[in-house]
N, CA, C and O atoms as a Tinker XYZ file with bonds, in Angstrom:
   500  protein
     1  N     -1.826000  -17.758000  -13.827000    73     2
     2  CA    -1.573000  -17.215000  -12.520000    64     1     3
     3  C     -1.241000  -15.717000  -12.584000    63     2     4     5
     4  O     -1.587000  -15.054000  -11.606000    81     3
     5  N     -0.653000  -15.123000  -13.539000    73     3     6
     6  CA    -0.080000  -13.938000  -13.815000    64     5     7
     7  C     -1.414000  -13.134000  -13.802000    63     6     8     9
     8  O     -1.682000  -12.166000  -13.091000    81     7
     9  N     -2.248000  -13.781000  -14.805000    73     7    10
    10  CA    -3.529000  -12.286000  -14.274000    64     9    11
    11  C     -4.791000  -12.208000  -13.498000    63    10    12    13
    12  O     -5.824000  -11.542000  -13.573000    81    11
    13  N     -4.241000  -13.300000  -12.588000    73    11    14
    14  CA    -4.682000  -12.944000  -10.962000    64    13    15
    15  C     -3.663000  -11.744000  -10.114000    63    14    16    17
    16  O     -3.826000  -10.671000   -9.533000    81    15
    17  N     -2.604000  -12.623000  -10.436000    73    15    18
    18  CA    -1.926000  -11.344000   -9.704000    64    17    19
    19  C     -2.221000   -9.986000  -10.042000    63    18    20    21
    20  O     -2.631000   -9.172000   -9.215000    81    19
    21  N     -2.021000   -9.738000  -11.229000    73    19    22
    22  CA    -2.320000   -8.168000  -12.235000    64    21    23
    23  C     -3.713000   -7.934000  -11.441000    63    22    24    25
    24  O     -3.707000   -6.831000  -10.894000    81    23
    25  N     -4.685000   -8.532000  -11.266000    73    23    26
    26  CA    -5.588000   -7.874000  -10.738000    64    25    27
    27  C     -5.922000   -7.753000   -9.194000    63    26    28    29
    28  O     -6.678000   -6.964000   -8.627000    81    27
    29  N     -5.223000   -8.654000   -8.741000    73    27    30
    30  CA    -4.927000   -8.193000   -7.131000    64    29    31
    31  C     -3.587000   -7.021000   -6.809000    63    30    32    33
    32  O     -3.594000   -6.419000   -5.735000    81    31
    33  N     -2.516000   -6.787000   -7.789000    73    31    34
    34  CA    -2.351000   -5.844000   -8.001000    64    33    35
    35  C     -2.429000   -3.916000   -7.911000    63    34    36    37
    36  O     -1.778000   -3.049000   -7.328000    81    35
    37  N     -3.987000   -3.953000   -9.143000    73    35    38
    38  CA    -4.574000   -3.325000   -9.322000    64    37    39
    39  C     -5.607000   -3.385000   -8.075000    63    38    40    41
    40  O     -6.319000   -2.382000   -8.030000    81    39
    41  N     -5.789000   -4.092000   -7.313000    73    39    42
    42  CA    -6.586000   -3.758000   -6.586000    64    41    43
    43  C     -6.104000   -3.469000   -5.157000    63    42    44    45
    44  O     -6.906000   -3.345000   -4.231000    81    43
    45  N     -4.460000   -3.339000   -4.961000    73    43    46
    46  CA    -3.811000   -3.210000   -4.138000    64    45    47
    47  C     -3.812000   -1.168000   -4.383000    63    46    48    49
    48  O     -4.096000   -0.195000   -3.684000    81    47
    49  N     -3.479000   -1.335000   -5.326000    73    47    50
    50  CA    -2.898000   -0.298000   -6.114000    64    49    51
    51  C     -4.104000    1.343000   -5.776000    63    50    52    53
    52  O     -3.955000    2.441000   -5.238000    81    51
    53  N     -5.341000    0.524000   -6.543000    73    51    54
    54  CA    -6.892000    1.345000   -6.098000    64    53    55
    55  C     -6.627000    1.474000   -4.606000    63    54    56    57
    56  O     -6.382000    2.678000   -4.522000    81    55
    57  N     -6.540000    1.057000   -3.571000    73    55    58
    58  CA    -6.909000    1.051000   -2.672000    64    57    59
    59  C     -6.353000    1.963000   -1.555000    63    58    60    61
    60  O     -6.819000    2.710000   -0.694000    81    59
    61  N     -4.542000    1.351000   -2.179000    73    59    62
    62  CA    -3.944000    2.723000   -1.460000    64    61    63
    63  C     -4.199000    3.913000   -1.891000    63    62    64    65
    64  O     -4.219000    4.738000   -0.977000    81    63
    65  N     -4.382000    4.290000   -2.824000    73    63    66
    66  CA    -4.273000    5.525000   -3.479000    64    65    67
    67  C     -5.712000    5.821000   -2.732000    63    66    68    69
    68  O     -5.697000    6.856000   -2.066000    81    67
    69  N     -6.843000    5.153000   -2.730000    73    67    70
    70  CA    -7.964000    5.227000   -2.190000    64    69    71
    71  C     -7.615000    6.196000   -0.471000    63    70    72    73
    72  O     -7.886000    7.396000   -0.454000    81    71
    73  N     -7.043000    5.542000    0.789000    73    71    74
    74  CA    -6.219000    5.592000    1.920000    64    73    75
    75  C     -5.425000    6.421000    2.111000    63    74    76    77
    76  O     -5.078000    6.833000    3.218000    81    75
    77  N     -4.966000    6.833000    0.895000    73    75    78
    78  CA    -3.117000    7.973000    0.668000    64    77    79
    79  C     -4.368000    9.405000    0.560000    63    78    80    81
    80  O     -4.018000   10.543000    0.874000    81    79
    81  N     -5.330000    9.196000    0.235000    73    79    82
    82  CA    -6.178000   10.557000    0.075000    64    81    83
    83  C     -7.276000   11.170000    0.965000    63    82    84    85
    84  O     -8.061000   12.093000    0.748000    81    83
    85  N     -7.089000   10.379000    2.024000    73    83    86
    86  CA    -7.905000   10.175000    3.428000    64    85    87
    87  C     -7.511000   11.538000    4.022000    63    86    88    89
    88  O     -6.539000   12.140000    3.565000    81    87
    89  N     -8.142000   11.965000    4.889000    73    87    90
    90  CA    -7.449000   12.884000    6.160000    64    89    91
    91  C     -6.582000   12.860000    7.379000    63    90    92    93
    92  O     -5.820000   13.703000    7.853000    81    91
    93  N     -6.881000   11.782000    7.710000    73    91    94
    94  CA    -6.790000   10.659000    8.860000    64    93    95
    95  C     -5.401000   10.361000    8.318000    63    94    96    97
    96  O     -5.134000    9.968000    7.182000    81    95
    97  N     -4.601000   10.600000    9.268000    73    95    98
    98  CA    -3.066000   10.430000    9.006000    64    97    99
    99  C     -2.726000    8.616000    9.552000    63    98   100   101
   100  O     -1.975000    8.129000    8.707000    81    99
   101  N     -2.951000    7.917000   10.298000    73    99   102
   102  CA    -3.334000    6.662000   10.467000    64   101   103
   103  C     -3.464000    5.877000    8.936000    63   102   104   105
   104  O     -2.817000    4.852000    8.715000    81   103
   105  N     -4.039000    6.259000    8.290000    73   103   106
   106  CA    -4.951000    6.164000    7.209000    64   105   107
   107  C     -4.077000    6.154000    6.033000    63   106   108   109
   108  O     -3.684000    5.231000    5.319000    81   107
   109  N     -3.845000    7.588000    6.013000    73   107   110
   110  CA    -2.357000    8.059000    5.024000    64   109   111
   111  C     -0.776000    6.680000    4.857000    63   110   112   113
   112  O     -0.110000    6.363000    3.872000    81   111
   113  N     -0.719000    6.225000    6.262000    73   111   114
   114  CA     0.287000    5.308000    6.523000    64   113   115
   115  C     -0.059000    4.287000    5.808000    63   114   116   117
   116  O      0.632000    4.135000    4.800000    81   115
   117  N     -1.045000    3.389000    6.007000    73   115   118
   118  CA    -1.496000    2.544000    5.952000    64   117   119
   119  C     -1.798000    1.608000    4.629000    63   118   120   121
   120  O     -1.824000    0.395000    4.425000    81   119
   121  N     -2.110000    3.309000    3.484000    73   119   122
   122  CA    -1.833000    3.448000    2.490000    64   121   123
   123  C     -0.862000    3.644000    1.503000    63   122   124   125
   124  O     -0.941000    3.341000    0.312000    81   123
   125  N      0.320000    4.327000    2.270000    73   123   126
   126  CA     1.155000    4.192000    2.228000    64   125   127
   127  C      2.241000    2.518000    1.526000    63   126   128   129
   128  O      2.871000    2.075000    0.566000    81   127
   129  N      1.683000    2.178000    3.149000    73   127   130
   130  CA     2.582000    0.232000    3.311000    64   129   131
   131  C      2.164000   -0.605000    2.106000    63   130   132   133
   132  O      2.959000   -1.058000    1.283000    81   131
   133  N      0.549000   -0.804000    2.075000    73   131   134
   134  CA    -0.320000   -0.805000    1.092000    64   133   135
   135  C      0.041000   -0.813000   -0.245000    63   134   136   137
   136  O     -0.230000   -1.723000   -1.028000    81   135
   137  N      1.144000    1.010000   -0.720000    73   135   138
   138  CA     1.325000    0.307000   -1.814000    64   137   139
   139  C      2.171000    0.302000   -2.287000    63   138   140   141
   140  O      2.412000    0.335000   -3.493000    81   139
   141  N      3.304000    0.227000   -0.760000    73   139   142
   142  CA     4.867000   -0.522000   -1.041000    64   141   143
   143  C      4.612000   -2.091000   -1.511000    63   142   144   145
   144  O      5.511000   -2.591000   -2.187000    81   143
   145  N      3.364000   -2.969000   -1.179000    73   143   146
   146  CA     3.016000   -4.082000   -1.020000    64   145   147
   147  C      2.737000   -4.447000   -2.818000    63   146   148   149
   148  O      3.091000   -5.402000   -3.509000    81   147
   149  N      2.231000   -3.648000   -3.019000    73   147   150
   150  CA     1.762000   -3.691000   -4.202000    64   149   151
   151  C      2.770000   -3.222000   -5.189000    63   150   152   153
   152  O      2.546000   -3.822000   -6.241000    81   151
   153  N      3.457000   -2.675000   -5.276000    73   151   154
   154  CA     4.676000   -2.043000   -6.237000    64   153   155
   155  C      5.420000   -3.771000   -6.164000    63   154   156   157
   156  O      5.559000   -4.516000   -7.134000    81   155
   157  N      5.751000   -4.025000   -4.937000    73   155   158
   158  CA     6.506000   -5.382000   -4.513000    64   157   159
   159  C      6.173000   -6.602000   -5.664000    63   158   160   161
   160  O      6.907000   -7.138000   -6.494000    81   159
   161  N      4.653000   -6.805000   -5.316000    73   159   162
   162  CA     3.776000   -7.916000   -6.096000    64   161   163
   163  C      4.012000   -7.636000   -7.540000    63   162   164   165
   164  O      4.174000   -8.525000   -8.377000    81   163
   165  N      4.025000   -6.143000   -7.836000    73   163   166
   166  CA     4.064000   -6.091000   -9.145000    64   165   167
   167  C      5.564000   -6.501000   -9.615000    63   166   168   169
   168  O      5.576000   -7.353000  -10.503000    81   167
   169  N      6.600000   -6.124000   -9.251000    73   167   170
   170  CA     8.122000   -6.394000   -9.698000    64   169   171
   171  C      8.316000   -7.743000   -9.126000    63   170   172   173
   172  O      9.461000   -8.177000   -9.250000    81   171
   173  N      7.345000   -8.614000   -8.446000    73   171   174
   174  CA     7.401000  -10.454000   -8.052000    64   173   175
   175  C      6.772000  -11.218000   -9.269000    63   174   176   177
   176  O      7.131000  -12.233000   -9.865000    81   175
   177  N      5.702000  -10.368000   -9.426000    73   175   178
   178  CA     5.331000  -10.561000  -11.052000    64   177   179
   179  C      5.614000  -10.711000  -12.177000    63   178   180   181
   180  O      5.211000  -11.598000  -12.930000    81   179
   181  N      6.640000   -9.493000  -12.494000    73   179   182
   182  CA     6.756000   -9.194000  -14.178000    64   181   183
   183  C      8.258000  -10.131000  -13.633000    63   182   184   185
   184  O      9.312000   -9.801000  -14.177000    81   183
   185  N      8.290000  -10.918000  -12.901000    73   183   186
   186  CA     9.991000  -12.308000  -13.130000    64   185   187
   187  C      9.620000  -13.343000  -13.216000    63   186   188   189
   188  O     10.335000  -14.214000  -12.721000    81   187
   189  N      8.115000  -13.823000  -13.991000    73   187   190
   190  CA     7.676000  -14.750000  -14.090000    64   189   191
   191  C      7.270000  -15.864000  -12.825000    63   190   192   193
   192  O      8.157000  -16.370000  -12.138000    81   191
   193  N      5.848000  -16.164000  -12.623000    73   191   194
   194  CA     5.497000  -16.812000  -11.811000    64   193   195
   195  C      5.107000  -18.555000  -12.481000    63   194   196   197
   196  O      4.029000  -19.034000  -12.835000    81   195
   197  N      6.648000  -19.215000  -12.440000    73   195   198
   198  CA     6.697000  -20.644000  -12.384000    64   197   199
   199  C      7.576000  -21.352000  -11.466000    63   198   200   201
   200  O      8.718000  -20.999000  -11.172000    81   199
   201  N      6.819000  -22.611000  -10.938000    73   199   202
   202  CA     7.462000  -23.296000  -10.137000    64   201   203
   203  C      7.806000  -24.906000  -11.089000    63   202   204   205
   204  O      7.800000  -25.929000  -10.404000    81   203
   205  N      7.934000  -24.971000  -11.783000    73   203   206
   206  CA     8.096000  -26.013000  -12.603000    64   205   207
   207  C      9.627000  -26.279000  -12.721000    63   206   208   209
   208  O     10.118000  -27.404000  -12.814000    81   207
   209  N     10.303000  -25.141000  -12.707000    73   207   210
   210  CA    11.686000  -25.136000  -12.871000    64   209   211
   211  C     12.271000  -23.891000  -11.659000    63   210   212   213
   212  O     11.805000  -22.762000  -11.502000    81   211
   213  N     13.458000  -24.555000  -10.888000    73   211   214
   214  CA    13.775000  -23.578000  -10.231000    64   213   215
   215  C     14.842000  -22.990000  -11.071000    63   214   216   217
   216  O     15.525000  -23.614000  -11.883000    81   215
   217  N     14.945000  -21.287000  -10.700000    73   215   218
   218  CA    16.186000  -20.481000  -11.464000    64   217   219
   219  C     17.428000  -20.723000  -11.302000    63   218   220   221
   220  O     18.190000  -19.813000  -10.978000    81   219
   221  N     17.967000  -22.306000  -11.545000    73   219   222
   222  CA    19.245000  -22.365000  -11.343000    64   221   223
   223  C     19.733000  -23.201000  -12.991000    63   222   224   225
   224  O     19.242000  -24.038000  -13.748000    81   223
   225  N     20.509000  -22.675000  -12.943000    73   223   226
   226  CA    21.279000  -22.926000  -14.008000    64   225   227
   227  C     22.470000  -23.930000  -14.267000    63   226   228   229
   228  O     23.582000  -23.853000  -13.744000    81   227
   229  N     22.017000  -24.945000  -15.223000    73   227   230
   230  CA    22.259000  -26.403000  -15.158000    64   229   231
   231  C     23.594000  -26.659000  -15.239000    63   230   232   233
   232  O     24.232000  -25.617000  -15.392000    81   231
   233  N     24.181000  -27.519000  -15.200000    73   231   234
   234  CA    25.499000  -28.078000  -15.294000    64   233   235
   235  C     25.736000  -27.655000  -16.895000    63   234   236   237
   236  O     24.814000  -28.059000  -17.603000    81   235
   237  N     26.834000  -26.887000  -17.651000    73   235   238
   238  CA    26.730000  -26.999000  -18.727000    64   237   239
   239  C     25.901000  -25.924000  -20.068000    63   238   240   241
   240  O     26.039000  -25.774000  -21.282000    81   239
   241  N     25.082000  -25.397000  -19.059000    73   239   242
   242  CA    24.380000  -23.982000  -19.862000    64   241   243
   243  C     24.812000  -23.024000  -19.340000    63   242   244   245
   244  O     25.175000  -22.884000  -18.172000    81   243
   245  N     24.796000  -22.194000  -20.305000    73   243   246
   246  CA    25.627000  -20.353000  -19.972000    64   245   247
   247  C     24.416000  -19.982000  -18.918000    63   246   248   249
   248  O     24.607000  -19.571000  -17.773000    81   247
   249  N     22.891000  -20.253000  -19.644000    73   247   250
   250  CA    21.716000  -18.948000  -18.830000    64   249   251
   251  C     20.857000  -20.065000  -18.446000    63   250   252   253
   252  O     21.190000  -21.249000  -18.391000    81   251
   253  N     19.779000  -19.586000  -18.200000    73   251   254
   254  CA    18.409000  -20.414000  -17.739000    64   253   255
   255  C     17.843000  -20.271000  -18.951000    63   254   256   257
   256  O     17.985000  -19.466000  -19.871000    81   255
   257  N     17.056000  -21.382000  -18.729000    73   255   258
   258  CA    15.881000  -21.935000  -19.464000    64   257   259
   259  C     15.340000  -20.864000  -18.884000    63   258   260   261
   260  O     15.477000  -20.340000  -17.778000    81   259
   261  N     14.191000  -20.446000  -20.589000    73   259   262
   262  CA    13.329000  -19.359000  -21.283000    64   261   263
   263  C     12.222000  -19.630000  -20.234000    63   262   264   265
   264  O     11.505000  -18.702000  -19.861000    81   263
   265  N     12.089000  -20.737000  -19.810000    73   263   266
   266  CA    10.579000  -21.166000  -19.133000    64   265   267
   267  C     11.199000  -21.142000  -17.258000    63   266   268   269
   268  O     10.651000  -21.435000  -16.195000    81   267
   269  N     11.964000  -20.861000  -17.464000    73   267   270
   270  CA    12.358000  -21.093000  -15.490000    64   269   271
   271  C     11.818000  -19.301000  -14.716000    63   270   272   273
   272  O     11.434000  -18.253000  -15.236000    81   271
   273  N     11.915000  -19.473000  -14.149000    73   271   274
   274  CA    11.564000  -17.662000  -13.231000    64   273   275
   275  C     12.614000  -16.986000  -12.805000    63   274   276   277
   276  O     13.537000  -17.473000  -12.152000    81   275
   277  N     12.527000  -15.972000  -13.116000    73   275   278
   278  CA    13.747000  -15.130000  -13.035000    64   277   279
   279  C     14.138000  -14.415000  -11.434000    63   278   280   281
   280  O     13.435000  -13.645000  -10.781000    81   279
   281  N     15.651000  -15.031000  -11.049000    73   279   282
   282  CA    15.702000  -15.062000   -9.523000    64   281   283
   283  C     15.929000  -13.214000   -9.424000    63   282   284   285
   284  O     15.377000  -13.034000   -8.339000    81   283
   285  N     16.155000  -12.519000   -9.650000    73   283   286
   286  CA    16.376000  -10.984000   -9.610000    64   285   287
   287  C     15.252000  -10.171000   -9.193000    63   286   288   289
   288  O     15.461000   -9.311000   -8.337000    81   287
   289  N     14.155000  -10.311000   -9.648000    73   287   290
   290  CA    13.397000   -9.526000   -9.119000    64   289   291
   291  C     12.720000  -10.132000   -7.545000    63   290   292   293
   292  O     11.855000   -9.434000   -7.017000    81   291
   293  N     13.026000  -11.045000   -7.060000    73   291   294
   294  CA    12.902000  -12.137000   -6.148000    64   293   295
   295  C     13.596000  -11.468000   -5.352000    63   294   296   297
   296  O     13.126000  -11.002000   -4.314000    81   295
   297  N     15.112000  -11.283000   -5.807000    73   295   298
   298  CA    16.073000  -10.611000   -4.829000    64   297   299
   299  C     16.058000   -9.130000   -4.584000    63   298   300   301
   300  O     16.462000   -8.565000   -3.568000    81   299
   301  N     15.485000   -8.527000   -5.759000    73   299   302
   302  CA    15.214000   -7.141000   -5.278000    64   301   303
   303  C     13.772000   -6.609000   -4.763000    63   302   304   305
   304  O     13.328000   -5.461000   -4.789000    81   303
   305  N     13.070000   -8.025000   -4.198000    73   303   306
   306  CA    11.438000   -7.601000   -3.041000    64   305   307
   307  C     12.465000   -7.949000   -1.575000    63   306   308   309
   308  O     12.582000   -7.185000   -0.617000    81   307
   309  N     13.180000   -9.392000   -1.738000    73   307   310
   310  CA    13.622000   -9.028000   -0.417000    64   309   311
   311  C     14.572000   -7.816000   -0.214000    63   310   312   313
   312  O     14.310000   -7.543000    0.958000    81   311
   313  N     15.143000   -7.267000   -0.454000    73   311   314
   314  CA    15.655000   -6.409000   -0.134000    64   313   315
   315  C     14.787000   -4.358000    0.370000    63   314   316   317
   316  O     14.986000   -3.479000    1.209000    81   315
   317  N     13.499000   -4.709000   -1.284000    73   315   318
   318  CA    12.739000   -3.443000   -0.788000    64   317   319
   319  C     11.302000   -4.167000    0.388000    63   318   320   321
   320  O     10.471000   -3.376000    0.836000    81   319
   321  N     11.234000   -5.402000    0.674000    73   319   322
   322  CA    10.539000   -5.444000    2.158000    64   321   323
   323  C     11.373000   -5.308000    3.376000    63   322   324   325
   324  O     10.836000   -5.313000    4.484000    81   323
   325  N     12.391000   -5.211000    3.265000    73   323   326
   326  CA    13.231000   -4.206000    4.726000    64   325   327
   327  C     13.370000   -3.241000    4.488000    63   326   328   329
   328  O     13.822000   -2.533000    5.388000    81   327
   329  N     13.120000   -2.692000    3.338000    73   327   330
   330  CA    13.848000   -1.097000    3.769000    64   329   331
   331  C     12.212000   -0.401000    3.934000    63   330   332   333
   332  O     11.906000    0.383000    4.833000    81   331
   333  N     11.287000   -0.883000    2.863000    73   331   334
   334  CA     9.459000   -0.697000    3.783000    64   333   335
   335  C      9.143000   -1.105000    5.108000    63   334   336   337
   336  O      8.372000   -0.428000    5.788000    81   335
   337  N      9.683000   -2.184000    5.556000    73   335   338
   338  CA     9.569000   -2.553000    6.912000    64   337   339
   339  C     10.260000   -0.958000    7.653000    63   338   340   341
   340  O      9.599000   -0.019000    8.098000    81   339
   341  N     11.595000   -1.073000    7.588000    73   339   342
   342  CA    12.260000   -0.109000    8.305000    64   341   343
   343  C     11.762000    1.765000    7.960000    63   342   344   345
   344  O     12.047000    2.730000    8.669000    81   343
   345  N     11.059000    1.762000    6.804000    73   343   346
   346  CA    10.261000    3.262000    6.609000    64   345   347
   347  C      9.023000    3.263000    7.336000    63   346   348   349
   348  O      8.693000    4.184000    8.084000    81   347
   349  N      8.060000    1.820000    7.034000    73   347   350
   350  CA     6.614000    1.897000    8.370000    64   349   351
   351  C      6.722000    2.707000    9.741000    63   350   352   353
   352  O      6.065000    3.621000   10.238000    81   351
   353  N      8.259000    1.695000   10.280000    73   351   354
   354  CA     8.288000    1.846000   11.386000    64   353   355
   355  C      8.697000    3.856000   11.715000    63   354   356   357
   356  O      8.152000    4.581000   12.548000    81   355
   357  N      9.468000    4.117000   11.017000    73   355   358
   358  CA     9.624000    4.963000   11.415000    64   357   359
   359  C      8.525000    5.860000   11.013000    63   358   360   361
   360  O      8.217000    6.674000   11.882000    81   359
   361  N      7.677000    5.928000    9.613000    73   359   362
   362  CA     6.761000    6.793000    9.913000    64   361   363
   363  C      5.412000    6.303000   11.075000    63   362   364   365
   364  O      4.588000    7.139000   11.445000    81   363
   365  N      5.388000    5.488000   11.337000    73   363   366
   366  CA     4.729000    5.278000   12.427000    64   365   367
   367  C      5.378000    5.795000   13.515000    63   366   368   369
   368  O      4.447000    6.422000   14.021000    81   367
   369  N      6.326000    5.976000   14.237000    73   367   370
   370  CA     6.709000    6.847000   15.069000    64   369   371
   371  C      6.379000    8.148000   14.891000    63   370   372   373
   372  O      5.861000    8.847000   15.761000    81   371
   373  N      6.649000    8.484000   13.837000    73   371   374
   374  CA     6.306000    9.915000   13.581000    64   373   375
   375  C      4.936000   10.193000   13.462000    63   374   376   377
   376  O      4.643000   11.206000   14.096000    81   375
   377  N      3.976000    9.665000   12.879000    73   375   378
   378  CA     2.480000    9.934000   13.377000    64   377   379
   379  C      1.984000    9.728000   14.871000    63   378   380   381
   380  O      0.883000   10.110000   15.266000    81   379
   381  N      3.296000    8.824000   15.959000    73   379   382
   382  CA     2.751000    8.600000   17.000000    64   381   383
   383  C      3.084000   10.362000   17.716000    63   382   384   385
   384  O      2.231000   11.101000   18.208000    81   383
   385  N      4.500000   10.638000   17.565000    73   383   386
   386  CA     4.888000   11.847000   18.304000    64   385   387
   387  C      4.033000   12.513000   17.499000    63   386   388   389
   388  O      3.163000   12.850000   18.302000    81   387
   389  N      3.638000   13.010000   16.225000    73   387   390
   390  CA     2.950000   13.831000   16.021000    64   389   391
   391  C      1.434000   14.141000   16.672000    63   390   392   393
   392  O      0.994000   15.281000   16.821000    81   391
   393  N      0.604000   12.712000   17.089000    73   391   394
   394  CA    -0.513000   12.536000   17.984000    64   393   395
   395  C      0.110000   12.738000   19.208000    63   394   396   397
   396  O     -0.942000   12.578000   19.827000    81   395
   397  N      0.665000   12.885000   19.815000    73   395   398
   398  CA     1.120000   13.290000   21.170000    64   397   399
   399  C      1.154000   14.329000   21.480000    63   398   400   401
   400  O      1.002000   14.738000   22.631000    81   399
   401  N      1.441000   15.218000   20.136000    73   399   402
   402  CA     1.998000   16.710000   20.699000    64   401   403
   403  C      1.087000   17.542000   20.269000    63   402   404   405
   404  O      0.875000   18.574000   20.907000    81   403
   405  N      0.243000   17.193000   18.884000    73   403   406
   406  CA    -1.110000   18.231000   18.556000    64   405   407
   407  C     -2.275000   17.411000   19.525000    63   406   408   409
   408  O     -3.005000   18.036000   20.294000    81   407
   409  N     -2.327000   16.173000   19.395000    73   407   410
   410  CA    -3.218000   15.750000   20.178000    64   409   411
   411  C     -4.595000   15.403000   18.534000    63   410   412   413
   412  O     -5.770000   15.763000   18.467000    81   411
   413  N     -4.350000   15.170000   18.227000    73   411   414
   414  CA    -5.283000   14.460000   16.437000    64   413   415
   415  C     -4.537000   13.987000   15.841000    63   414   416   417
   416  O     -3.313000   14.099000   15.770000    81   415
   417  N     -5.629000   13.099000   15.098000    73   415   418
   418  CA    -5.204000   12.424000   13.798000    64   417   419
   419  C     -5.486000   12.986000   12.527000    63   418   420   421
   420  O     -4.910000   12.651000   11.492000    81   419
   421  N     -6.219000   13.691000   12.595000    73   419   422
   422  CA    -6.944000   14.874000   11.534000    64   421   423
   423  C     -5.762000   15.538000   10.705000    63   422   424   425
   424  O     -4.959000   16.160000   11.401000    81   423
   425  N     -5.547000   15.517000    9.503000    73   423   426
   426  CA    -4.419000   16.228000    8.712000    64   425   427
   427  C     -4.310000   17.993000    8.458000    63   426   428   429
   428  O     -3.503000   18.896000    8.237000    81   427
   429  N     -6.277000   17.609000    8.747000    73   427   430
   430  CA    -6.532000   19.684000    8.638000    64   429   431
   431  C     -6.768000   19.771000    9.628000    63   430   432   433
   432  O     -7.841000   20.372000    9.675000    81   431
   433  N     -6.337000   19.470000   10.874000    73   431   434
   434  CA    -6.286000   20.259000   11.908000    64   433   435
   435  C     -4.862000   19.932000   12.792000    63   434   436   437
   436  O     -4.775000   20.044000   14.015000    81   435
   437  N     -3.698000   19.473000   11.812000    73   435   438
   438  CA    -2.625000   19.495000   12.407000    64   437   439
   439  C     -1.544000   21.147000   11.647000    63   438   440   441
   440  O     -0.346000   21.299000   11.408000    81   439
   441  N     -2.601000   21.936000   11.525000    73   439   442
   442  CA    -1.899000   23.478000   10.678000    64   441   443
   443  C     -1.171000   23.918000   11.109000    63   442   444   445
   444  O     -1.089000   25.081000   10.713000    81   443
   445  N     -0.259000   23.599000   11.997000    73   443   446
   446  CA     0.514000   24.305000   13.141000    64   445   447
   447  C      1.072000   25.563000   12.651000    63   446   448   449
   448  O      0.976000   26.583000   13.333000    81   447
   449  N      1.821000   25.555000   11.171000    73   447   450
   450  CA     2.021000   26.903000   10.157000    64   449   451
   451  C      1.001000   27.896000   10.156000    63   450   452   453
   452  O      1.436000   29.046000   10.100000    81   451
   453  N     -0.628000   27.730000   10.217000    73   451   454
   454  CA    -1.372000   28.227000   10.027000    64   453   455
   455  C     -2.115000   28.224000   11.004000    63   454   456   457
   456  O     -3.040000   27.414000   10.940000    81   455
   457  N     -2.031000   29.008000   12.141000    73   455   458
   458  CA    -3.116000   29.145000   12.961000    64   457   459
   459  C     -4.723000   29.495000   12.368000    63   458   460   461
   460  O     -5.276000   29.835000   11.322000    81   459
   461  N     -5.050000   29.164000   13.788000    73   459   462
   462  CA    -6.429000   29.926000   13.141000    64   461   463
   463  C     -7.203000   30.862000   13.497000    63   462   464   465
   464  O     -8.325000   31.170000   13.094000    81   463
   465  N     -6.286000   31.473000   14.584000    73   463   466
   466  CA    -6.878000   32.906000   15.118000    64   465   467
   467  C     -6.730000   34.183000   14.505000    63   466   468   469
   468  O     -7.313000   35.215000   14.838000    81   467
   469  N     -5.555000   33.972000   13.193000    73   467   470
   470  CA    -5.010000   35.082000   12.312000    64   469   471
   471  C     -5.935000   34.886000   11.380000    63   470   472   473
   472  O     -6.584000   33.871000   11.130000    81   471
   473  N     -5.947000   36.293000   10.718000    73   471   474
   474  CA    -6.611000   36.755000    9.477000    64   473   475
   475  C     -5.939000   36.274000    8.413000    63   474   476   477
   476  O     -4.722000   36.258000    8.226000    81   475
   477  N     -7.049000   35.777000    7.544000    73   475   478
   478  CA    -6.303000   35.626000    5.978000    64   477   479
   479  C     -5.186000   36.297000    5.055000    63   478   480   481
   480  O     -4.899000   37.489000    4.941000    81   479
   481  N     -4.836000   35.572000    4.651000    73   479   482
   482  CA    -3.254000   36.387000    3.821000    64   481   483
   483  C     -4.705000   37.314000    2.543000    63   482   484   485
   484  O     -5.830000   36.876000    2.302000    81   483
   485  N     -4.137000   38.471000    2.060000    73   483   486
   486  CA    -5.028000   39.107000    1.160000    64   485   487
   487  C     -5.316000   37.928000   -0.070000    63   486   488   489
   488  O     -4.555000   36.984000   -0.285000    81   487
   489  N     -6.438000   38.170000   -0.733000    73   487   490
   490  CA    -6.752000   36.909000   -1.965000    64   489   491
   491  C     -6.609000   37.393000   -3.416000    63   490   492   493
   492  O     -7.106000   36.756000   -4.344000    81   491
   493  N     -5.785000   38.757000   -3.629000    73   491   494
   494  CA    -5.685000   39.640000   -4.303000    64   493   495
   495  C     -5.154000   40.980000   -4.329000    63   494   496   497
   496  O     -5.069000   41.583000   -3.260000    81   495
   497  N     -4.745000   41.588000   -5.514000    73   495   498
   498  CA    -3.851000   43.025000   -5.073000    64   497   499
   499  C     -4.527000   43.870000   -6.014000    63   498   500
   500  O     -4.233000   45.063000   -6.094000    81   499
């Protein structure tokens, strides 16, 4: 099961990075979530994927059994899928006011620093 995941993963992984390099700020986000999703899968991963034994620890043993799944990285996806939930949202607000007020989704044509009626800075001295 482990290197299915590794390669849905990796193909989470390609994809945002694919999206994160777009123009299209929509796009940028999306890629973004993408590969909070995928960082996630990967640290759901490397805590072992078995259901044979749940991670609780028996009457009588200090640790878990070598073969059970390790509850920690379990506990630290739920915790980083709210705080990605709660970053979406807000950069999605912020691409919404940002489309409101330039009026695009276009990344090179949100230059607001850089007009484009001014002359070039010199390209040399």
């Amino acid at each position: 099961m482990e290197p299915i995941f590794a390669l849905v993963v990796g193909i989470f992984f390609a994809a945002a990075i694919y999206l994160m390099l777009s123009k299209k700020v929509i796009r940028i986000l999306l890629g973004v979530v993408l590969l909070g999703n995928a960082v996630n899968m990967l640290i759901f991963t490397s805590g072992r994927l078995t259901a044979e034994i749940p991670p609780i620890i028996p009457a009588g043993a200090d640790t878990l059994a070598s073969t059970a799944a390790n509850p920690l990285p379990q506990a630290l996806i739920l915790t980083a899928i709210v705080i990605s939930f709660s970053f979406f949202c807000f950069l999605l607000v912020l691409t919404w006011r940002a489309y409101q007020d330039l009026g695009t989704d276009d990344s090179d044509e949100m230059r607001v620093a850089e007009p484009a009626d001014e002359p070039l800075p010199p390209m040399g001295y």
